[in-house]
Amino acid sequence: MKKKMLFVSVSPIDDWSGTGNLSAHLVSGLKNEYEITIVGWGKPGNFQDSPVLANSSNWWNFIEQVEPDIIFLSHDIWRFPVVVNVKAKYPNIKIAGYFPIDCDIISSRWRKILSVCDIVMVPSEFGRRAILERWNERKIYVIPEGVDKEFFLDSSKVVLKTEQELANTFILLFTGMNQNKKGVGVILDAFERFAKDKKDVLLLFVLHTSNENIFGEELKVEIDTTDFYHWRKVIDRIRLYEGVVSKKDLISIFQLSDLVLLPSQGEGFGLPVVESMAARSVPVIPAFSASAELPEFYFPLEFNKYKTRWNANRAIVDYSTMSVILEKAYNLWKKDQELWQMILNKNQQKARSYSWDRCVKRIKEVLKTLWIGENKTDFIEVKRLK
């Protein structure tokens, strides 16, 4: 008989979202061993015969309805403070957390969340180190995420670009939420400085933008995409994709691109980085947080640190230093295709090590330890920290 799981995350129906895509792969892989009910954020409905009771961030209200044997938390750890009370009320329910940690030290408040988890998993060594700095009550499992096989490009970008009438064009890509945290404004400012004297460059700008009602007027946030006046000198070299882009179109956009820009303030894994590696594009990222663990080669962005509301460090990238890196990447692409292709080959080979099948298999193995009592403190790591 299958055990019941309450899976708390972004709806797997929202596969345009990185976290939604993660949910889809985890639920698909776990449903053979668990009877899963999905709650959390995003679209409700049904996913592969599992009910999705999304738009329900007060997920704990479904516990008595579902009567789960295990609660699986898969999102930012700060979203789950109530799990402390949940464990106190339902001590026999197992709790597993798969947390993307995107800053270099955890908050004291998060330690309470970790302490009520029977299993703690993270997708990166960066996240593991950040937790171990302040919490070491039990083992922390590092289980990297995967990459969809469709992202792997086995043909030439030259052919793809020619088909799109973009032959000999250096193509840059950003895809992500329209948030300052992702460095959206930094990218636009850096691109304006970089592209002002070039006609053979193009920025593909895939923004998941939301609306906000301010004094009765609907505005785009956080960057107002209805007003590109600040970047008017290079507006003819920016192609904006706004709203939800299908996975098929997103894959085509990745495979068309030469550089993927992610000047993020912090990433718990950095799925666009692995997707860029698979699609034979080079990532441009700060040497900070989990993203820097992933590629064999990337163009590193200089950054300064700033403190979040949890007193943890995150990275701030300056647009002027980013424009210098874009210039270096452009010159390498233009003048040394042999070295450029070698970089693409090495990154794509590394991308093949990130497999959703391997990710799900490892999570299944770890969850089984809940029922046989094998989850013990990582004494070697604790001793090393003393």
Short mmCIF file of C-alpha atoms in Angstrom, two decimals:
data_model
loop_
_atom_site.label_atom_id
_atom_site.label_comp_id
_atom_site.label_asym_id
_atom_site.label_seq_id
_atom_site.Cartn_x
_atom_site.Cartn_y
_atom_site.Cartn_z
CA MET A 1 0.00 0.00 0.00
CA LYS A 2 1.36 3.42 -0.97
CA LYS A 3 2.14 5.94 1.73
CA LYS A 4 0.39 9.29 1.45
CA MET A 5 2.45 12.39 0.65
CA LEU A 6 1.45 16.04 0.94
CA PHE A 7 3.74 17.72 -1.60
CA VAL A 8 4.14 21.46 -0.91
CA SER A 9 5.61 23.58 -3.71
CA VAL A 10 4.75 25.48 -6.88
CA SER A 11 2.14 23.71 -9.00
CA PRO A 12 3.70 21.27 -11.50
CA ILE A 13 1.17 22.58 -14.02
CA ASP A 14 3.22 25.82 -14.04
CA ASP A 15 6.14 24.19 -15.86
CA TRP A 16 7.28 27.58 -17.24
CA SER A 17 8.54 28.25 -13.70
CA GLY A 18 11.82 26.70 -12.61
CA THR A 19 10.27 25.55 -9.34
CA GLY A 20 7.15 24.35 -11.16
CA ASN A 21 9.34 22.35 -13.54
CA LEU A 22 11.13 20.85 -10.54
CA SER A 23 7.75 19.93 -9.02
CA ALA A 24 6.69 18.22 -12.25
CA HIS A 25 9.79 16.01 -12.32
CA LEU A 26 9.64 15.15 -8.61
CA VAL A 27 5.94 14.29 -8.63
CA SER A 28 6.34 12.25 -11.83
CA GLY A 29 9.14 10.25 -10.23
CA LEU A 30 7.63 9.83 -6.76
CA LYS A 31 4.04 8.98 -7.66
CA ASN A 32 4.81 5.29 -8.20
CA GLU A 33 5.72 4.97 -4.53
CA TYR A 34 3.47 7.60 -2.92
CA GLU A 35 -0.12 8.70 -3.17
CA ILE A 36 0.52 12.41 -3.73
CA THR A 37 -1.62 15.48 -3.09
CA ILE A 38 -0.02 18.74 -4.25
CA VAL A 39 -0.60 22.06 -2.49
CA GLY A 40 1.15 25.40 -2.51
CA TRP A 41 1.39 28.10 -5.14
CA GLY A 42 0.18 28.38 -8.74
CA LYS A 43 -2.47 26.73 -10.88
CA PRO A 44 -4.87 24.16 -9.42
CA GLY A 45 -6.05 21.14 -11.37
CA ASN A 46 -4.76 17.63 -11.88
CA PHE A 47 -1.24 16.47 -12.69
CA GLN A 48 -0.72 12.86 -13.75
CA ASP A 49 -3.66 11.71 -11.61
CA SER A 50 -2.46 13.67 -8.57
CA PRO A 51 -4.79 16.47 -7.38
CA VAL A 52 -3.23 19.96 -7.39
CA LEU A 53 -4.86 22.11 -4.72
CA ALA A 54 -2.71 25.12 -5.57
CA ASN A 55 -3.45 28.75 -4.69
CA SER A 56 -3.36 27.34 -1.18
CA SER A 57 -0.23 28.67 0.48
CA ASN A 58 -1.98 27.91 3.78
CA TRP A 59 -1.14 24.29 2.94
CA TRP A 60 -1.33 23.08 6.53
CA ASN A 61 -5.13 23.33 6.41
CA PHE A 62 -5.13 20.26 4.12
CA ILE A 63 -3.32 17.96 6.56
CA GLU A 64 -6.42 16.54 8.21
CA GLN A 65 -8.13 16.11 4.83
CA VAL A 66 -5.17 14.28 3.24
CA GLU A 67 -3.90 12.47 6.38
CA PRO A 68 -0.35 12.23 4.98
CA ASP A 69 2.38 9.93 6.19
CA ILE A 70 4.94 12.45 4.94
CA ILE A 71 5.03 16.15 4.08
CA PHE A 72 7.52 17.04 1.34
CA LEU A 73 8.55 20.72 1.29
CA SER A 74 10.17 21.92 -1.95
CA HIS A 75 10.63 25.68 -2.06
CA ASP A 76 12.52 28.51 -0.31
CA ILE A 77 12.98 27.54 3.31
CA TRP A 78 11.72 30.90 4.62
CA ARG A 79 8.26 30.06 3.26
CA PHE A 80 7.75 27.33 5.86
CA PRO A 81 7.92 28.79 9.40
CA VAL A 82 4.56 27.20 10.24
CA VAL A 83 6.07 23.72 9.85
CA VAL A 84 7.38 24.06 13.42
CA ASN A 85 3.80 24.22 14.68
CA VAL A 86 2.75 21.47 12.26
CA LYS A 87 5.34 19.08 13.70
CA ALA A 88 4.26 19.90 17.23
CA LYS A 89 0.62 19.14 16.39
CA TYR A 90 1.30 16.09 14.20
CA PRO A 91 4.52 14.55 15.59
CA ASN A 92 4.05 11.24 13.76
CA ILE A 93 4.03 12.79 10.30
CA LYS A 94 7.45 12.62 8.65
CA ILE A 95 8.75 15.90 7.17
CA ALA A 96 11.26 16.10 4.32
CA GLY A 97 12.69 19.38 3.03
CA TYR A 98 14.38 19.97 -0.32
CA PHE A 99 15.52 23.55 0.09
CA PRO A 100 17.36 25.80 -2.41
CA ILE A 101 19.62 27.99 -0.25
CA ASP A 102 20.65 31.10 -2.19
CA CYS A 103 22.60 33.08 0.44
CA ASP A 104 25.82 32.23 2.21
CA ILE A 105 24.55 31.85 5.76
CA ILE A 106 21.18 30.82 7.12
CA SER A 107 19.00 32.78 9.51
CA SER A 108 18.61 31.67 13.10
CA ARG A 109 14.88 31.46 12.35
CA TRP A 110 15.53 28.82 9.69
CA ARG A 111 17.27 26.54 12.19
CA LYS A 112 13.90 25.86 13.84
CA ILE A 113 12.51 24.76 10.47
CA LEU A 114 15.47 22.48 9.82
CA SER A 115 15.23 20.97 13.29
CA VAL A 116 11.69 19.66 12.74
CA CYS A 117 12.60 18.12 9.37
CA ASP A 118 13.32 14.40 9.49
CA ILE A 119 15.19 14.70 6.19
CA VAL A 120 17.10 17.77 4.93
CA MET A 121 18.12 17.91 1.27
CA VAL A 122 19.65 20.72 -0.81
CA PRO A 123 20.49 20.89 -4.54
CA SER A 124 24.00 22.32 -4.07
CA GLU A 125 27.18 22.14 -2.00
CA PHE A 126 26.84 25.90 -1.56
CA GLY A 127 23.54 25.35 0.25
CA ARG A 128 25.00 22.58 2.38
CA ARG A 129 27.89 24.77 3.51
CA ALA A 130 25.55 27.65 4.30
CA ILE A 131 23.43 25.42 6.54
CA LEU A 132 26.39 23.73 8.26
CA GLU A 133 27.71 27.12 9.30
CA ARG A 134 24.89 27.35 11.86
CA TRP A 135 23.08 23.99 12.02
CA ASN A 136 24.40 20.41 12.09
CA GLU A 137 21.84 18.31 13.92
CA ARG A 138 21.61 15.68 11.19
CA LYS A 139 22.91 14.75 7.79
CA ILE A 140 22.35 17.15 4.88
CA TYR A 141 21.97 15.41 1.54
CA VAL A 142 23.21 17.19 -1.60
CA ILE A 143 21.03 16.16 -4.55
CA PRO A 144 21.50 18.31 -7.68
CA GLU A 145 18.53 19.01 -9.92
CA GLY A 146 18.43 17.85 -13.53
CA VAL A 147 17.99 19.34 -16.98
CA ASP A 148 15.36 18.44 -19.56
CA LYS A 149 16.86 16.33 -22.35
CA GLU A 150 15.25 18.52 -25.00
CA PHE A 151 17.65 21.37 -24.17
CA PHE A 152 20.64 19.47 -25.55
CA LEU A 153 21.65 20.88 -28.93
CA ASP A 154 23.39 18.42 -31.24
CA SER A 155 23.32 20.53 -34.39
CA SER A 156 25.03 23.79 -35.31
CA LYS A 157 23.83 27.18 -34.08
CA VAL A 158 24.84 28.54 -37.49
CA VAL A 159 21.99 26.61 -39.10
CA LEU A 160 19.48 27.74 -36.47
CA LYS A 161 20.53 31.38 -36.77
CA THR A 162 20.37 31.27 -40.54
CA GLU A 163 16.83 29.90 -40.38
CA GLN A 164 15.88 32.87 -38.16
CA GLU A 165 17.72 35.37 -40.44
CA LEU A 166 20.23 35.99 -37.64
CA ALA A 167 23.39 34.69 -39.30
CA ASN A 168 26.61 36.13 -37.83
CA THR A 169 24.68 37.67 -34.91
CA PHE A 170 25.99 37.41 -31.35
CA ILE A 171 22.88 36.52 -29.33
CA LEU A 172 22.47 37.12 -25.60
CA LEU A 173 19.63 35.70 -23.51
CA PHE A 174 18.01 36.43 -20.19
CA THR A 175 15.08 34.36 -18.98
CA GLY A 176 13.50 34.71 -15.57
CA MET A 177 11.22 36.67 -13.32
CA ASN A 178 10.97 40.43 -13.80
CA GLN A 179 12.74 41.13 -10.52
CA ASN A 180 15.65 43.29 -9.45
CA LYS A 181 16.89 40.20 -7.58
CA LYS A 182 17.54 38.63 -10.99
CA GLY A 183 19.48 41.68 -12.20
CA VAL A 184 17.00 42.72 -14.89
CA GLY A 185 17.94 46.41 -14.77
CA VAL A 186 21.65 45.58 -14.63
CA ILE A 187 21.33 43.53 -17.83
CA LEU A 188 19.58 46.32 -19.71
CA ASP A 189 22.10 48.97 -18.61
CA ALA A 190 25.05 46.70 -19.40
CA PHE A 191 23.63 45.78 -22.81
CA GLU A 192 23.10 49.43 -23.72
CA ARG A 193 26.76 50.24 -23.02
CA PHE A 194 27.97 47.08 -24.77
CA ALA A 195 25.72 47.25 -27.84
CA LYS A 196 25.82 50.98 -28.62
CA ASP A 197 28.47 50.63 -31.36
CA LYS A 198 27.49 47.16 -32.61
CA LYS A 199 24.86 46.10 -35.12
CA ASP A 200 25.56 42.34 -34.96
CA VAL A 201 24.25 41.76 -31.42
CA LEU A 202 20.80 40.87 -30.12
CA LEU A 203 19.34 40.51 -26.61
CA LEU A 204 16.51 38.01 -26.22
CA PHE A 205 14.64 39.13 -23.11
CA VAL A 206 12.24 36.51 -21.72
CA LEU A 207 10.45 38.12 -18.78
CA HIS A 208 7.81 36.64 -16.54
CA THR A 209 6.15 39.94 -15.64
CA SER A 210 3.27 40.52 -13.26
CA ASN A 211 0.86 43.42 -13.00
CA GLU A 212 0.36 45.55 -9.91
CA ASN A 213 -2.51 47.92 -9.26
CA ILE A 214 -1.18 51.26 -8.04
CA PHE A 215 -3.79 53.94 -7.39
CA GLY A 216 -6.16 52.34 -9.88
CA GLU A 217 -3.64 51.89 -12.70
CA GLU A 218 -2.24 48.53 -13.81
CA LEU A 219 1.55 48.72 -14.00
CA LYS A 220 4.18 46.19 -15.08
CA VAL A 221 6.60 45.25 -12.30
CA GLU A 222 9.40 45.39 -11.41
CA ILE A 223 10.83 46.80 -14.67
CA ASP A 224 8.07 48.63 -16.54
CA THR A 225 8.24 46.92 -19.93
CA THR A 226 5.88 49.47 -21.48
CA ASP A 227 8.59 52.13 -21.18
CA PHE A 228 12.05 51.37 -22.56
CA TYR A 229 13.02 55.05 -22.88
CA HIS A 230 16.22 54.57 -20.87
CA TRP A 231 17.43 51.99 -23.41
CA ARG A 232 16.01 53.65 -26.53
CA LYS A 233 19.41 53.76 -28.28
CA VAL A 234 19.54 49.94 -28.45
CA ILE A 235 15.83 49.11 -28.48
CA ASP A 236 16.15 47.77 -32.04
CA ARG A 237 18.53 45.11 -30.68
CA ILE A 238 16.23 43.91 -27.88
CA ARG A 239 13.59 41.27 -28.55
CA LEU A 240 11.10 41.11 -25.67
CA TYR A 241 9.15 37.96 -24.83
CA GLU A 242 6.70 38.79 -22.07
CA GLY A 243 4.35 36.55 -20.16
CA VAL A 244 4.43 32.77 -20.23
CA VAL A 245 6.64 31.25 -22.94
CA SER A 246 5.99 27.60 -23.77
CA LYS A 247 8.72 25.13 -22.94
CA LYS A 248 9.13 24.31 -26.64
CA ASP A 249 9.70 27.98 -27.50
CA LEU A 250 12.00 28.47 -24.51
CA ILE A 251 14.18 25.56 -25.62
CA SER A 252 14.42 27.05 -29.13
CA ILE A 253 15.44 30.42 -27.64
CA PHE A 254 18.16 28.82 -25.50
CA GLN A 255 19.54 26.90 -28.46
CA LEU A 256 19.70 30.09 -30.52
CA SER A 257 21.73 31.98 -27.89
CA ASP A 258 25.48 32.35 -27.48
CA LEU A 259 25.47 33.79 -23.95
CA VAL A 260 22.98 33.30 -21.12
CA LEU A 261 22.99 36.15 -18.59
CA LEU A 262 22.20 35.50 -14.93
CA PRO A 263 23.59 38.34 -12.77
CA SER A 264 21.35 37.10 -9.97
CA GLN A 265 21.85 38.12 -6.36
CA GLY A 266 21.80 34.45 -5.41
CA GLU A 267 20.63 31.07 -6.70
CA GLY A 268 19.81 27.90 -4.79
CA PHE A 269 20.72 25.87 -7.89
CA GLY A 270 20.61 27.89 -11.10
CA LEU A 271 18.63 25.84 -13.60
CA PRO A 272 19.12 28.34 -16.49
CA VAL A 273 22.88 27.79 -16.14
CA VAL A 274 22.58 24.03 -16.73
CA GLU A 275 20.06 24.64 -19.52
CA SER A 276 22.52 27.01 -21.18
CA MET A 277 25.28 24.40 -20.94
CA ALA A 278 23.06 21.79 -22.57
CA ALA A 279 22.05 24.23 -25.32
CA ARG A 280 25.71 25.11 -26.06
CA SER A 281 25.55 28.63 -24.67
CA VAL A 282 28.02 30.11 -22.20
CA PRO A 283 26.70 31.37 -18.83
CA VAL A 284 27.60 34.80 -17.46
CA ILE A 285 27.24 34.66 -13.67
CA PRO A 286 28.78 35.96 -10.44
CA ALA A 287 31.23 33.62 -8.71
CA PHE A 288 28.73 33.39 -5.87
CA SER A 289 26.00 30.97 -4.78
CA ALA A 290 25.15 27.60 -6.30
CA SER A 291 25.32 28.68 -9.96
CA ALA A 292 29.11 28.85 -9.91
CA GLU A 293 29.32 25.12 -9.05
CA LEU A 294 27.62 24.00 -12.24
CA PRO A 295 29.64 24.83 -15.41
CA GLU A 296 33.14 23.83 -16.43
CA PHE A 297 33.56 27.37 -17.77
CA TYR A 298 31.65 30.62 -17.31
CA PHE A 299 32.33 34.32 -17.64
CA PRO A 300 32.61 35.51 -14.01
CA LEU A 301 31.00 38.78 -12.98
CA GLU A 302 32.60 40.92 -10.31
CA PHE A 303 30.24 41.61 -7.43
CA ASN A 304 29.90 43.28 -4.08
CA LYS A 305 28.05 41.77 -1.15
CA TYR A 306 25.06 43.18 0.64
CA LYS A 307 23.06 42.03 3.63
CA THR A 308 19.51 40.70 3.30
CA ARG A 309 16.83 41.02 5.93
CA TRP A 310 18.22 37.77 7.39
CA ASN A 311 21.72 39.29 7.69
CA ALA A 312 22.96 36.96 4.98
CA ASN A 313 25.20 37.99 2.10
CA ARG A 314 23.98 38.23 -1.46
CA ALA A 315 25.73 39.48 -4.61
CA ILE A 316 25.27 42.84 -6.30
CA VAL A 317 26.64 43.18 -9.84
CA ASP A 318 27.47 46.57 -11.35
CA TYR A 319 26.35 47.12 -14.94
CA SER A 320 29.66 48.69 -15.99
CA THR A 321 31.67 45.61 -14.98
CA MET A 322 29.11 43.42 -16.70
CA SER A 323 29.44 45.38 -19.95
CA VAL A 324 33.21 44.72 -19.86
CA ILE A 325 32.57 40.97 -19.55
CA LEU A 326 30.12 41.10 -22.46
CA GLU A 327 32.82 42.78 -24.56
CA LYS A 328 35.33 40.04 -23.67
CA ALA A 329 32.85 37.31 -24.53
CA TYR A 330 31.98 38.99 -27.84
CA ASN A 331 35.64 39.31 -28.83
CA LEU A 332 36.34 35.67 -28.00
CA TRP A 333 33.32 34.53 -30.01
CA LYS A 334 34.37 36.77 -32.90
CA LYS A 335 38.09 35.99 -33.00
CA ASP A 336 38.62 32.47 -31.63
CA GLN A 337 35.85 30.08 -32.62
CA GLU A 338 38.08 27.08 -31.94
CA LEU A 339 38.40 28.01 -28.25
CA TRP A 340 34.73 29.00 -28.11
CA GLN A 341 33.63 25.59 -29.42
CA MET A 342 35.92 23.84 -26.93
CA ILE A 343 34.19 25.72 -24.10
CA LEU A 344 30.78 24.72 -25.43
CA ASN A 345 31.83 21.08 -25.68
CA LYS A 346 33.15 20.94 -22.12
CA ASN A 347 30.07 22.63 -20.68
CA GLN A 348 27.68 20.41 -22.60
CA GLN A 349 29.53 17.32 -21.44
CA LYS A 350 29.24 18.52 -17.83
CA ALA A 351 25.52 19.22 -18.33
CA ARG A 352 24.96 15.54 -19.08
CA SER A 353 25.80 14.76 -15.45
CA TYR A 354 22.67 16.64 -14.32
CA SER A 355 19.85 14.14 -14.77
CA TRP A 356 16.27 14.29 -13.48
CA ASP A 357 16.23 10.50 -13.31
CA ARG A 358 19.31 10.53 -11.11
CA CYS A 359 17.86 13.34 -8.96
CA VAL A 360 14.57 11.52 -8.34
CA LYS A 361 16.28 8.17 -7.77
CA ARG A 362 18.49 9.67 -5.07
CA ILE A 363 15.54 11.41 -3.37
CA LYS A 364 13.65 8.10 -3.32
CA GLU A 365 16.65 6.41 -1.69
CA VAL A 366 16.90 9.11 0.96
CA LEU A 367 13.16 9.07 1.73
CA LYS A 368 13.32 5.31 2.31
CA THR A 369 15.64 5.94 5.24
CA LEU A 370 12.72 7.57 7.03
CA TRP A 371 11.11 4.19 7.42
CA ILE A 372 14.22 2.18 8.33
CA GLY A 373 15.95 4.63 10.68
CA GLU A 374 19.13 5.21 8.69
CA ASN A 375 19.10 9.01 8.87
CA LYS A 376 21.96 9.93 11.21
CA THR A 377 24.10 12.96 11.96
CA ASP A 378 27.01 13.60 9.61
CA PHE A 379 29.62 13.33 12.38
CA ILE A 380 32.56 13.79 10.01
CA GLU A 381 31.26 17.17 8.89
CA VAL A 382 30.39 18.27 12.42
CA LYS A 383 33.87 17.36 13.70
CA ARG A 384 35.49 19.26 10.83
CA LEU A 385 33.64 22.44 11.74
CA LYS A 386 34.75 22.47 15.40
#
